[in-house]
mmCIF file of C-alpha atoms (C1' of nucleotides) in Angstrom:
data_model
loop_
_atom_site.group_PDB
_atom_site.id
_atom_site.type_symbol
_atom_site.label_atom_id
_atom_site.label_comp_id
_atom_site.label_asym_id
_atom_site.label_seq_id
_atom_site.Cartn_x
_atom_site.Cartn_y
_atom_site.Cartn_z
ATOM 1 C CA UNK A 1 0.000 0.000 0.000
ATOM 2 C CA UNK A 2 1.471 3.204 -1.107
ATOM 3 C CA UNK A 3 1.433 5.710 1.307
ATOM 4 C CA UNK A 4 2.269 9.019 -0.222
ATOM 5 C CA UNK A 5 -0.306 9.003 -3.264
ATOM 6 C CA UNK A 6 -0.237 11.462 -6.043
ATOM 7 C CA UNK A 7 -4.011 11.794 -5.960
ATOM 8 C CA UNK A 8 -6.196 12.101 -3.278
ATOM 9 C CA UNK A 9 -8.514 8.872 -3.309
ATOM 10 C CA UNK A 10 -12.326 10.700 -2.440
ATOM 11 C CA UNK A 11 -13.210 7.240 -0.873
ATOM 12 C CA UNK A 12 -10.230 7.672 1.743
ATOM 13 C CA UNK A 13 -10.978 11.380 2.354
ATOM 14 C CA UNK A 14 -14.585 10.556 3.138
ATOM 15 C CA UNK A 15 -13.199 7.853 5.400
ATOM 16 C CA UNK A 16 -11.301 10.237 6.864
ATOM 17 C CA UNK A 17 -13.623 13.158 7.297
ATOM 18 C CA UNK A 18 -16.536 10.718 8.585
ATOM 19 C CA UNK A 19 -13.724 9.333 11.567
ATOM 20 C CA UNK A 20 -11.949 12.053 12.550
ATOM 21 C CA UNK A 21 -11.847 12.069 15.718
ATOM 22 C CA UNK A 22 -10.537 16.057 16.794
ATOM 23 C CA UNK A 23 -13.124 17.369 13.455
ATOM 24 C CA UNK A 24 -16.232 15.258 14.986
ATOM 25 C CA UNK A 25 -15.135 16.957 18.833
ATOM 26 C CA UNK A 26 -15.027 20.393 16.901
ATOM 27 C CA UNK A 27 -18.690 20.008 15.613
ATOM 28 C CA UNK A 28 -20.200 18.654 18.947
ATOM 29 C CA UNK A 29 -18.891 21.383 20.883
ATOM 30 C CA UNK A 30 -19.867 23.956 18.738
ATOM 31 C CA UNK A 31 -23.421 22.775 18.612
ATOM 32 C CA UNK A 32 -23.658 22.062 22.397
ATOM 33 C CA UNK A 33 -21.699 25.532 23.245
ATOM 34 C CA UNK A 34 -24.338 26.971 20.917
ATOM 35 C CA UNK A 35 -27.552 25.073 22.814
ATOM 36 C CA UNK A 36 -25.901 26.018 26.488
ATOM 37 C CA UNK A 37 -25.327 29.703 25.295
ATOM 38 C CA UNK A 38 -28.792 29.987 24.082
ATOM 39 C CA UNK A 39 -30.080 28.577 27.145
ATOM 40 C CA UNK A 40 -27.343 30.428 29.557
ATOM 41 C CA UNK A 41 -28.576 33.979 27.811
ATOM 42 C CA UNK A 42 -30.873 35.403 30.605
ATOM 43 C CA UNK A 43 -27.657 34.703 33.280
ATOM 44 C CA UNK A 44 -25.631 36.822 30.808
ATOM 45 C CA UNK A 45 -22.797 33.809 31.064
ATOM 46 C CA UNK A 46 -21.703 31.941 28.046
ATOM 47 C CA UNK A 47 -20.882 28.881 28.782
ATOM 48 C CA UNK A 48 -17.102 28.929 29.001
ATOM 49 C CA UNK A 49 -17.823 32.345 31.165
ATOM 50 C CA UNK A 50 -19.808 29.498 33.571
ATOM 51 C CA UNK A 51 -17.992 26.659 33.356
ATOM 52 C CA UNK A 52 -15.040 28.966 34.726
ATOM 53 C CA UNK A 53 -16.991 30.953 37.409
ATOM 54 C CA UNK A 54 -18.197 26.723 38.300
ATOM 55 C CA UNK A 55 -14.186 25.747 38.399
ATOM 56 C CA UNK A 56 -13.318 28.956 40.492
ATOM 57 C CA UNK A 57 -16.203 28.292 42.959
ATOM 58 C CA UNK A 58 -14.944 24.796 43.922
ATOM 59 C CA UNK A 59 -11.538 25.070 43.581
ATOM 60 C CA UNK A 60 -11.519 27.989 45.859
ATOM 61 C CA UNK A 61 -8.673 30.479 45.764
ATOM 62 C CA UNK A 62 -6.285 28.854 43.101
ATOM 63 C CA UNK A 63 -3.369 29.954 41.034
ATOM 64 C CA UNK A 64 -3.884 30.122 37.314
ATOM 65 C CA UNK A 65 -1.622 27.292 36.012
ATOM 66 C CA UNK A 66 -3.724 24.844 38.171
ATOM 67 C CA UNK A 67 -7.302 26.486 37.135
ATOM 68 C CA UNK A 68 -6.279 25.974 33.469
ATOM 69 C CA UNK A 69 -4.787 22.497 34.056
ATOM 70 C CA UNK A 70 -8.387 21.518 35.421
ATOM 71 C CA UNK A 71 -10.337 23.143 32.718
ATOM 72 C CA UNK A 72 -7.791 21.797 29.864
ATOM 73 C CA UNK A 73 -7.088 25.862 28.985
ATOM 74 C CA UNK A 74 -3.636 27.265 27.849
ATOM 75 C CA UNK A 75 -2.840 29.552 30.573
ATOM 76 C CA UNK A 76 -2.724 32.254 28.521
ATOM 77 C CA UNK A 77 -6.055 32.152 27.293
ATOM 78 C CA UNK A 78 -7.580 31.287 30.607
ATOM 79 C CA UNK A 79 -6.004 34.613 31.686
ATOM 80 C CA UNK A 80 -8.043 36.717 29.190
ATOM 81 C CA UNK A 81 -10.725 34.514 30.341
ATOM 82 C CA UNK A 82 -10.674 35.305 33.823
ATOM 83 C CA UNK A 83 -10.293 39.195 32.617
ATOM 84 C CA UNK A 84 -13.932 39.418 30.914
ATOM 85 C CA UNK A 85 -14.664 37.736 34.519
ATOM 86 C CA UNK A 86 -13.289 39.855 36.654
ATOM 87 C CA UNK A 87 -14.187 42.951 34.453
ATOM 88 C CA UNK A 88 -17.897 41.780 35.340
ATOM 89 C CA UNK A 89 -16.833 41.539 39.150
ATOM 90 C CA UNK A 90 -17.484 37.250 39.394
ATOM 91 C CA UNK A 91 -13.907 36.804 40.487
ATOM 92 C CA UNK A 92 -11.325 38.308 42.133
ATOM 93 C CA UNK A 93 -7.651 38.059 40.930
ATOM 94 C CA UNK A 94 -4.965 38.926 43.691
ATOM 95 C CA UNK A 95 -1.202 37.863 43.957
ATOM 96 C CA UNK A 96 -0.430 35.069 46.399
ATOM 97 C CA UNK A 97 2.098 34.408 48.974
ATOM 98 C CA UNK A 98 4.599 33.976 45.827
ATOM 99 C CA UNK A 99 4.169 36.712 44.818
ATOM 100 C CA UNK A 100 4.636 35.310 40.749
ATOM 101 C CA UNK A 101 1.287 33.511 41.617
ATOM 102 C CA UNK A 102 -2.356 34.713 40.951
ATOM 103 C CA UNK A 103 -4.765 33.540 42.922
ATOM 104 C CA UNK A 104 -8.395 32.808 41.538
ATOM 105 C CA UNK A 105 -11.649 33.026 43.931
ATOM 106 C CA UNK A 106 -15.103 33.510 42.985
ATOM 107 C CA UNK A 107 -17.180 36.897 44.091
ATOM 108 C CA UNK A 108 -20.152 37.388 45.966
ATOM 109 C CA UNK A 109 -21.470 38.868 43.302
ATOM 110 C CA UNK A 110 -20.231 35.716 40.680
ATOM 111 C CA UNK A 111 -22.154 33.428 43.143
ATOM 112 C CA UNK A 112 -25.205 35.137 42.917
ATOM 113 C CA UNK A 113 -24.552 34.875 38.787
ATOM 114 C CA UNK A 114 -24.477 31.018 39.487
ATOM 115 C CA UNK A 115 -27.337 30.804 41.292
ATOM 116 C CA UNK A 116 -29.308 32.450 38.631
ATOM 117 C CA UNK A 117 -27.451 30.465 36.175
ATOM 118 C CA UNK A 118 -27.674 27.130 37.200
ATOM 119 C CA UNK A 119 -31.322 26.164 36.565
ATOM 120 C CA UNK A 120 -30.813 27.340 33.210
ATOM 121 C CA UNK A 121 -28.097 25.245 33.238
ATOM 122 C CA UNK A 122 -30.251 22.576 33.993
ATOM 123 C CA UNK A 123 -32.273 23.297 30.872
ATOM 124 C CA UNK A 124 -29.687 22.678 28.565
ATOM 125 C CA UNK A 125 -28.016 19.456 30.016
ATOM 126 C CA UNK A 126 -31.841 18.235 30.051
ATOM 127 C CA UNK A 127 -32.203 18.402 26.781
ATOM 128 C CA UNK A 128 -29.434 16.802 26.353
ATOM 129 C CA UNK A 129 -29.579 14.067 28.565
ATOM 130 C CA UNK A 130 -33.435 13.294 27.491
ATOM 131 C CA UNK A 131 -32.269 12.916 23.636
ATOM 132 C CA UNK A 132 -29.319 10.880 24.221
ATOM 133 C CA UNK A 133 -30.385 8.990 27.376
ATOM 134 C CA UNK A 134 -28.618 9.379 30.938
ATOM 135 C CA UNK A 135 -26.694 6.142 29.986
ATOM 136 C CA UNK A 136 -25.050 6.990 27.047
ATOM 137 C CA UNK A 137 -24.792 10.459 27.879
ATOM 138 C CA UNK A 138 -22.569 8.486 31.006
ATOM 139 C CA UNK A 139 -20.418 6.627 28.258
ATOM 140 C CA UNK A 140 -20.263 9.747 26.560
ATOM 141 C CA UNK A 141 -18.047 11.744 29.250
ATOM 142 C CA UNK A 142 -15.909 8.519 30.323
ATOM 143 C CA UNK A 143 -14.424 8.898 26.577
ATOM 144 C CA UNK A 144 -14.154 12.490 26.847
ATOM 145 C CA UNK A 145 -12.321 11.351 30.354
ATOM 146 C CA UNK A 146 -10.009 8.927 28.373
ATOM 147 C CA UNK A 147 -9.762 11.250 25.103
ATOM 148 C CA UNK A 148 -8.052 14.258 26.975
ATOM 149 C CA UNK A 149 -5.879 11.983 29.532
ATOM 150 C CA UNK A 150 -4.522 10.180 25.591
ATOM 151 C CA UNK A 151 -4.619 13.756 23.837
ATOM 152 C CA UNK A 152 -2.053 15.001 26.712
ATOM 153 C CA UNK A 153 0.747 11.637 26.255
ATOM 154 C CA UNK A 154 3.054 12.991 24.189
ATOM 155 C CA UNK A 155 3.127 10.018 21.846
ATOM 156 C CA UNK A 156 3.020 10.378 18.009
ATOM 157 C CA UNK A 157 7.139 10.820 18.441
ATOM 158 C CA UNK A 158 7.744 11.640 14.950
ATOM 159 C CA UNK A 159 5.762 14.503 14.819
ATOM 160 C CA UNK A 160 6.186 15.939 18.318
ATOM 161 C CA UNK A 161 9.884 17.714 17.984
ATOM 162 C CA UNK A 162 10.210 19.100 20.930
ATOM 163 C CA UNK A 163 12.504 20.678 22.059
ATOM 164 C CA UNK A 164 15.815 20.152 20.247
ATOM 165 C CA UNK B 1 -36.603 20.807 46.590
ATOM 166 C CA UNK B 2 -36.277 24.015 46.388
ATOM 167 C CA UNK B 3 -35.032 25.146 43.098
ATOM 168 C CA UNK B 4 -34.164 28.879 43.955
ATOM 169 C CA UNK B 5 -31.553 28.003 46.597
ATOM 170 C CA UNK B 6 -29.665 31.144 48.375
ATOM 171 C CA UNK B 7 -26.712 29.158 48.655
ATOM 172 C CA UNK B 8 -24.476 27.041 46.417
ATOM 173 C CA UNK B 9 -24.283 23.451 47.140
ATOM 174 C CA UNK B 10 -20.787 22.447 47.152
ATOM 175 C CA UNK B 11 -21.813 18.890 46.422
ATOM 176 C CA UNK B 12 -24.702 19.956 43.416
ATOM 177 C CA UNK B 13 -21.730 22.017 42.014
ATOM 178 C CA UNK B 14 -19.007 18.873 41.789
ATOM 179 C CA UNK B 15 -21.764 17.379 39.862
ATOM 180 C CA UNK B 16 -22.728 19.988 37.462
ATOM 181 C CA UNK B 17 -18.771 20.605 36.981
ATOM 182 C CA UNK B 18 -18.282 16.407 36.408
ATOM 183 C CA UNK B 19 -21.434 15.632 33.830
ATOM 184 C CA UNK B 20 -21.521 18.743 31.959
ATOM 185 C CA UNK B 21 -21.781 17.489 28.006
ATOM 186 C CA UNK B 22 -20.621 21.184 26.777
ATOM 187 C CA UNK B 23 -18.065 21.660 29.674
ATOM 188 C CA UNK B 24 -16.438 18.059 28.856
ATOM 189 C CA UNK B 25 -17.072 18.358 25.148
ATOM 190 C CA UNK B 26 -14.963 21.730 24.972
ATOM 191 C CA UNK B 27 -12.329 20.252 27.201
ATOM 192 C CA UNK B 28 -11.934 17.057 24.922
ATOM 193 C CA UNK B 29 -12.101 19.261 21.961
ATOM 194 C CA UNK B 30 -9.277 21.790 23.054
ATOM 195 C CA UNK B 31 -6.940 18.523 23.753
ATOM 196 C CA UNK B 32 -7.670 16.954 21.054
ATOM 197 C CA UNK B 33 -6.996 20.215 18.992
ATOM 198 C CA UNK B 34 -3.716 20.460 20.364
ATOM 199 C CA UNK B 35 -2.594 16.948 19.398
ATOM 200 C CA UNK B 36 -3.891 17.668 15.926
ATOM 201 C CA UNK B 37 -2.253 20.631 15.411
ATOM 202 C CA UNK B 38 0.690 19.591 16.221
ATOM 203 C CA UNK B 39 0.943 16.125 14.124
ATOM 204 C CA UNK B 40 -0.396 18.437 11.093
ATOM 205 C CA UNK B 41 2.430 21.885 12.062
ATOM 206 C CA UNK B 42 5.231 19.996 9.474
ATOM 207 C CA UNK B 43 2.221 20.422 7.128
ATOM 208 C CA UNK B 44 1.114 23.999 7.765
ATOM 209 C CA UNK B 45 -2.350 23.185 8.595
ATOM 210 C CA UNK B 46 -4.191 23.730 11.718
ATOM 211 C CA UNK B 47 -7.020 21.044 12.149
ATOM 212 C CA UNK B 48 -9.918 23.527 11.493
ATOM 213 C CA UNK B 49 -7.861 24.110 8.441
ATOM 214 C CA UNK B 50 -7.503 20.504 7.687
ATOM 215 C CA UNK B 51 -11.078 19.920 8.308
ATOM 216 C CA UNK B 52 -12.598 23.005 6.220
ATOM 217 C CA UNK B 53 -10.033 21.660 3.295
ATOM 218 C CA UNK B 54 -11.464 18.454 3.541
ATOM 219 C CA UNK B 55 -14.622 19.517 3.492
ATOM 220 C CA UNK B 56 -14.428 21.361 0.562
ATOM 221 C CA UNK B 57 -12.729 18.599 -1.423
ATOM 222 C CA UNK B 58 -15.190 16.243 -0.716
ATOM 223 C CA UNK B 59 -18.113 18.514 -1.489
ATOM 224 C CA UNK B 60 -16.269 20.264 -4.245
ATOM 225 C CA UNK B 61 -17.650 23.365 -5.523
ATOM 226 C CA UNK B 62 -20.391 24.183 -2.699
ATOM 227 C CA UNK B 63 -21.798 27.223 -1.029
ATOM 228 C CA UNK B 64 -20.804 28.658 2.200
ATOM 229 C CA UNK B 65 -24.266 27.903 3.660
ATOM 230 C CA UNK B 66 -23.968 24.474 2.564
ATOM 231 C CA UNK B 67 -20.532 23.594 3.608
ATOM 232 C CA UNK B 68 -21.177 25.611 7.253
ATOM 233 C CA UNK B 69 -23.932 23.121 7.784
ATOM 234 C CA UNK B 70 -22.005 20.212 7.110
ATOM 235 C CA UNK B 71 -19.422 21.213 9.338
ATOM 236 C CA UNK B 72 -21.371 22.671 11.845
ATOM 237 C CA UNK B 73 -20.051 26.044 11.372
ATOM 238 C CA UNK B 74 -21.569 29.766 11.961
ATOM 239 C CA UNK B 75 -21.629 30.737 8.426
ATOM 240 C CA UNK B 76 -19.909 34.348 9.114
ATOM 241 C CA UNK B 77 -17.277 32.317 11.112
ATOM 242 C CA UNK B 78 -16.443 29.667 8.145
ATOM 243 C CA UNK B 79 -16.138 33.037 5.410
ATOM 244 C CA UNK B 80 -13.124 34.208 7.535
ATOM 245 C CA UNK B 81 -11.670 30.406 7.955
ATOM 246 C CA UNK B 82 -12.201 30.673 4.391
ATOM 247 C CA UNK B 83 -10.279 33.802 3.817
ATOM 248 C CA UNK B 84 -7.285 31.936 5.713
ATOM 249 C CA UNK B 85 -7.373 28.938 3.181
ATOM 250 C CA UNK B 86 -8.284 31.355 0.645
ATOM 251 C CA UNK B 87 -4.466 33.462 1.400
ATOM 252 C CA UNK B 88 -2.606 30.498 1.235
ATOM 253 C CA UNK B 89 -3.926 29.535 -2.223
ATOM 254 C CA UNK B 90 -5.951 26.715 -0.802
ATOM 255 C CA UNK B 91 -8.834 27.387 -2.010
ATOM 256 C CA UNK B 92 -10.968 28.754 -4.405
ATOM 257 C CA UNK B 93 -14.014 31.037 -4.293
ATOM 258 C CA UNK B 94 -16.019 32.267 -6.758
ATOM 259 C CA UNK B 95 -19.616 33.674 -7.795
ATOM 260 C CA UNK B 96 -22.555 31.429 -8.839
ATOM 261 C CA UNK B 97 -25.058 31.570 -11.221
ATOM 262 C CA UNK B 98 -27.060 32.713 -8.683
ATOM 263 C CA UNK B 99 -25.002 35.746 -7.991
ATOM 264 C CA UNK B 100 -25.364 36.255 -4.023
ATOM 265 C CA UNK B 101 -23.763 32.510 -4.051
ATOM 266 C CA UNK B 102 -20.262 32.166 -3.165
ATOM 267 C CA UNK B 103 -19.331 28.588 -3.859
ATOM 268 C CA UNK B 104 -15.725 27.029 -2.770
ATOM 269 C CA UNK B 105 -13.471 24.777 -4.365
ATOM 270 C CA UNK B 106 -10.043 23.208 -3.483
ATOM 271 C CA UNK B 107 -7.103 23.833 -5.852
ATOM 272 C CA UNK B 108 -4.555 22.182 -7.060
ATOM 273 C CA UNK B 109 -1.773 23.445 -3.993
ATOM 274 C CA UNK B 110 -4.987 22.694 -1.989
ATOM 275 C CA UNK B 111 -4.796 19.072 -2.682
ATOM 276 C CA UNK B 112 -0.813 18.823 -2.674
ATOM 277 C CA UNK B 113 -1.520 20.266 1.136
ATOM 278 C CA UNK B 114 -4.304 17.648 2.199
ATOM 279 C CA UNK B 115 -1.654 15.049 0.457
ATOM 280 C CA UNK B 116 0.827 16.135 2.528
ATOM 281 C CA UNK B 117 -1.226 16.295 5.420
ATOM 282 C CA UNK B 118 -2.780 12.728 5.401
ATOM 283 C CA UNK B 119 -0.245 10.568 6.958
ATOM 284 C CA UNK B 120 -0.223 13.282 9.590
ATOM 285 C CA UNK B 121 -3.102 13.261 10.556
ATOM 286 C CA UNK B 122 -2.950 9.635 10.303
ATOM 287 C CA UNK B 123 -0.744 9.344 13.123
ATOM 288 C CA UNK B 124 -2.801 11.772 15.706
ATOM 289 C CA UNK B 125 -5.726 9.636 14.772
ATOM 290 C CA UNK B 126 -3.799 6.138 15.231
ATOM 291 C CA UNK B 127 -2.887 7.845 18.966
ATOM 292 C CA UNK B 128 -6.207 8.369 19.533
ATOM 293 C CA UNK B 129 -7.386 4.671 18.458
ATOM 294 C CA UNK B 130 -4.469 3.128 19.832
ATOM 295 C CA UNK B 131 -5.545 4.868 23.516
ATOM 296 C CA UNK B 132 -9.247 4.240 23.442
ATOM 297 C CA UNK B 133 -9.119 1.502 21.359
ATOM 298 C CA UNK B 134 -11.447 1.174 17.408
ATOM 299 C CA UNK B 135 -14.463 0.256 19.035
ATOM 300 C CA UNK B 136 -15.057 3.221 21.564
ATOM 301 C CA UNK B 137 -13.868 5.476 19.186
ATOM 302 C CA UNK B 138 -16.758 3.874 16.911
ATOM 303 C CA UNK B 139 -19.271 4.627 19.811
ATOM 304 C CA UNK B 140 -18.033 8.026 20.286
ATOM 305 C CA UNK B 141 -18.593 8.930 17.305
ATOM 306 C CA UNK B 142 -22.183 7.935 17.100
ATOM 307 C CA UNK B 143 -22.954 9.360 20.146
ATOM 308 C CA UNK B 144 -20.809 13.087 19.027
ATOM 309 C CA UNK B 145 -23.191 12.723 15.696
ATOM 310 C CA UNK B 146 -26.374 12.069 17.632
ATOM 311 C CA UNK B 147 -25.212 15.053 20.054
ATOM 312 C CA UNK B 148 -25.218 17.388 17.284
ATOM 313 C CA UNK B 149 -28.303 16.104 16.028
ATOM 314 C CA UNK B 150 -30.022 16.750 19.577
ATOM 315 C CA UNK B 151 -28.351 20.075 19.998
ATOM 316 C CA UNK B 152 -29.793 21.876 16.854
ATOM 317 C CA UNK B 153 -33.141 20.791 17.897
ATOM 318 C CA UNK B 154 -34.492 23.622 19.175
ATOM 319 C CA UNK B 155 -36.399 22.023 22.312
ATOM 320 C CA UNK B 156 -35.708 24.006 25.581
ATOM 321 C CA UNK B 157 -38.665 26.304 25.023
ATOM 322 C CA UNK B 158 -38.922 28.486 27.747
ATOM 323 C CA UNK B 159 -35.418 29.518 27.202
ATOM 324 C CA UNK B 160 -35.360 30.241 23.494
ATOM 325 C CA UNK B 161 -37.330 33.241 23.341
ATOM 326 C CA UNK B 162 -36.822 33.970 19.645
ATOM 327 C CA UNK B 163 -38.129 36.383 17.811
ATOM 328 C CA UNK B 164 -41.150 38.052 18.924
ATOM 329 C "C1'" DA C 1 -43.535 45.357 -13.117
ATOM 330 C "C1'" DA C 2 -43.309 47.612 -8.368
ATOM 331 C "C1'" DG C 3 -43.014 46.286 -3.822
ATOM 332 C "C1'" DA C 4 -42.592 42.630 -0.278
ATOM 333 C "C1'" DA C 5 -40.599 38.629 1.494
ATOM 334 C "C1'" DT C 6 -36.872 35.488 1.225
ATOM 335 C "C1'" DT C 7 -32.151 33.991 0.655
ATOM 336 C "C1'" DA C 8 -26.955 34.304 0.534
ATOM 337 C "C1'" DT C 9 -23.517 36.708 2.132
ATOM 338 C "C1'" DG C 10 -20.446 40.311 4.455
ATOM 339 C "C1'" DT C 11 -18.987 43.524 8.636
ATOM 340 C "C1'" DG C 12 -18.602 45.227 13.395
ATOM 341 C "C1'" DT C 13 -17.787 43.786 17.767
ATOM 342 C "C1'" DA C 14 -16.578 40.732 21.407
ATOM 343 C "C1'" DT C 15 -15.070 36.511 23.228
ATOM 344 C "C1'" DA C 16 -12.212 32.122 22.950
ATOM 345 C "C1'" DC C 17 -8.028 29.833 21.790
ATOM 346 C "C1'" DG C 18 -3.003 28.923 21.733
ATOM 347 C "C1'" DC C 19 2.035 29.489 20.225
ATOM 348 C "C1'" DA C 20 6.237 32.236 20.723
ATOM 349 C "C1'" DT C 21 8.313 35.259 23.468
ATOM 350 C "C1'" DA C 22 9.397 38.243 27.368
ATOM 351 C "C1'" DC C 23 9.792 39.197 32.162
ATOM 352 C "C1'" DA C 24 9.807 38.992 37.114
ATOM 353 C "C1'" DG C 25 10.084 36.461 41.387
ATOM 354 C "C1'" DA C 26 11.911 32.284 43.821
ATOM 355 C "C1'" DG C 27 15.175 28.742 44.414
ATOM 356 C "C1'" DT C 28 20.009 26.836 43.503
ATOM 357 C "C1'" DT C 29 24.884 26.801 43.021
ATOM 358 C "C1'" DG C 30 29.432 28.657 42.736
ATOM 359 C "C1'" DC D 1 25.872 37.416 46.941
ATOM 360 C "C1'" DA D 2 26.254 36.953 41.903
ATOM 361 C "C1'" DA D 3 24.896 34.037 38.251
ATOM 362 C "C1'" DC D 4 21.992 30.442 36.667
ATOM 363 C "C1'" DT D 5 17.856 27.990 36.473
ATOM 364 C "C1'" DC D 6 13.207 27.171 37.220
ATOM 365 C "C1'" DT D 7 8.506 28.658 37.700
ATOM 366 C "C1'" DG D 8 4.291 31.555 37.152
ATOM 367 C "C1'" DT D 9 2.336 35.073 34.364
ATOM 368 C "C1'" DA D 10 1.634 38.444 30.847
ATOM 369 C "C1'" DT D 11 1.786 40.297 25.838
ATOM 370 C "C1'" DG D 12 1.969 40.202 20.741
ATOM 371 C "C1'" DC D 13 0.174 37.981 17.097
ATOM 372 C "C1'" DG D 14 -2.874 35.244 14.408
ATOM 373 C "C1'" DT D 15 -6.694 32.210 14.115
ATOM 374 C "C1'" DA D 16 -11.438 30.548 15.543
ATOM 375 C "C1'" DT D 17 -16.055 31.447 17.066
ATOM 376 C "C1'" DA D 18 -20.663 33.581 16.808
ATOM 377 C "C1'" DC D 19 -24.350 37.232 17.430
ATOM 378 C "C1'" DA D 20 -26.422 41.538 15.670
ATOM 379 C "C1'" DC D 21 -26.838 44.069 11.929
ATOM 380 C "C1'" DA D 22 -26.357 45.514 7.071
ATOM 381 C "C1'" DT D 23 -26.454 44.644 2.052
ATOM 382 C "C1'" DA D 24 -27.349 42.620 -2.361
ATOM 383 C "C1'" DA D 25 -29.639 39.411 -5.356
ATOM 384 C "C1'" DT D 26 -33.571 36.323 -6.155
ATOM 385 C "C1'" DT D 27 -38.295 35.076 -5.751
ATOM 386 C "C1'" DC D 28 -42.976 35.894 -4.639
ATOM 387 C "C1'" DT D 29 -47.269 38.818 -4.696
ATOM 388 C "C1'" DT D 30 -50.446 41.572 -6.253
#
DNA sequence: AAGAATTATGTGTATACGCATACAGAGTTG
DNA sequence: CAACTCTGTATGCGTATACACATAATTCTT
């Protein structure tokens, strides 16, 4: 089997574009973040904006690196993240012991956000959960478990330079 | 049970945090991304790149409606992925007989790209299989279709106001 | 055929995302 | 303590995402 074809062979592209496995992630977040934003509109949260605030409440005060560890963020973008947060007074950003570190804790005020938030929350998972079923829905986020803990082993050596 | 609780259940929150579909969706989606995109960096392609590409092959000459349907796209959002692909020569777009229609092609350096691409993304997507093994990857993907599926329908009525 | 409704697309604005790079504070070593 | 290294964050840049709104071309109505 030649590997490096001249010509693209449409039955192996549609393979491919049917199996993909990071293109077929893409699409369902975008629809779900889509269906949760919709639904999360009268909290004035987008999802992401939630899911944070959610991370920030339980996680208490905790430094960035670890927040975006958790919520699978670069750092860098969770920063400008936590920005449009804080801008809206949910969470409070102040430097820690080290002082290098920034320390993450939700507001009064971002609780309050929850609160409101959360049943419509509820809405969306519903939805979810009642077209899918609660059962596969639970198969559903074991391999979204398994897919991130495999997406972060540096395997695929070849392609993974490093650094040299 | 009160709905409109004053106070945020530590416990409720852990919950909402550990089954939500969008949350865990994102997350899987921006590790998978990153294992993606860097297999497919020697090629120059980013996966929405790859994907859009793909697309567009497959479909050959096809509107933007039509092609941000299939992949699940906000149609202003896919016209400035376009304008990427369309920079680097990637792609072609052009007028319809119907002239409001803007329908997209791949060219020629558009298919030496995918070609070059393929065994790339061949290996991200053998690291993925390899981890979770064919036949969850199988059921993922049925379940990520059937997600997308559920989330256009626009059930959750007393949240989607509309237009009025 | 003039006007209305519909359809296909583009723009302004704001958020979300991440790599490369820079910098500042803390720890380590001579 | 000076120099080096390591660690935690921030910034510059470019891409990705989508809603609200605007525009142009087609189709429908009368």
């Amino acid at each position: 089997m030649a590997d490096n074809q001249k010509i693209l062979d449409p039955q192996k592209c549609m393979e491919i574009g049917r199996s993909c496995a990071c293109y077929n992630l893409r699409r369902a977040a975008r629809a779900t973040t889509r269906l949760y934003d919709d639904c999360l509109k009268p909290s004035g949260l987008r999802t992401t904006q939630y899911s944070v605030l959610m991370a920030a409440k339980l996680r208490g005060p905790i430094t960035l690196t670890k927040l975006a560890q958790i919520t699978v963020t670069e750092r860098t973008t969770l920063t400008r993240n936590l920005t449009v947060l804080e801008k809206k007074g949910l969470v409070l950003i102040e430097a820690g012991k080290d002082r290098r570190e920034r320390r993450v804790s939700i507001t009064e005020q971002g609780e309050e956000a929850l609160i409101a938030a959360i049943p419509l929350w509820e809405a969306a998972q519903a939805h979810i959960e009642q077209g899918l079923g609660r059962q596969r829905v639970g198969a559903l986020l074991g391999d979204l478990s398994a897919i991130i803990s495999i997406s972060r082993t540096p395997s695929c050596p070849p392609w993974r330079p490093g650094k040299p």
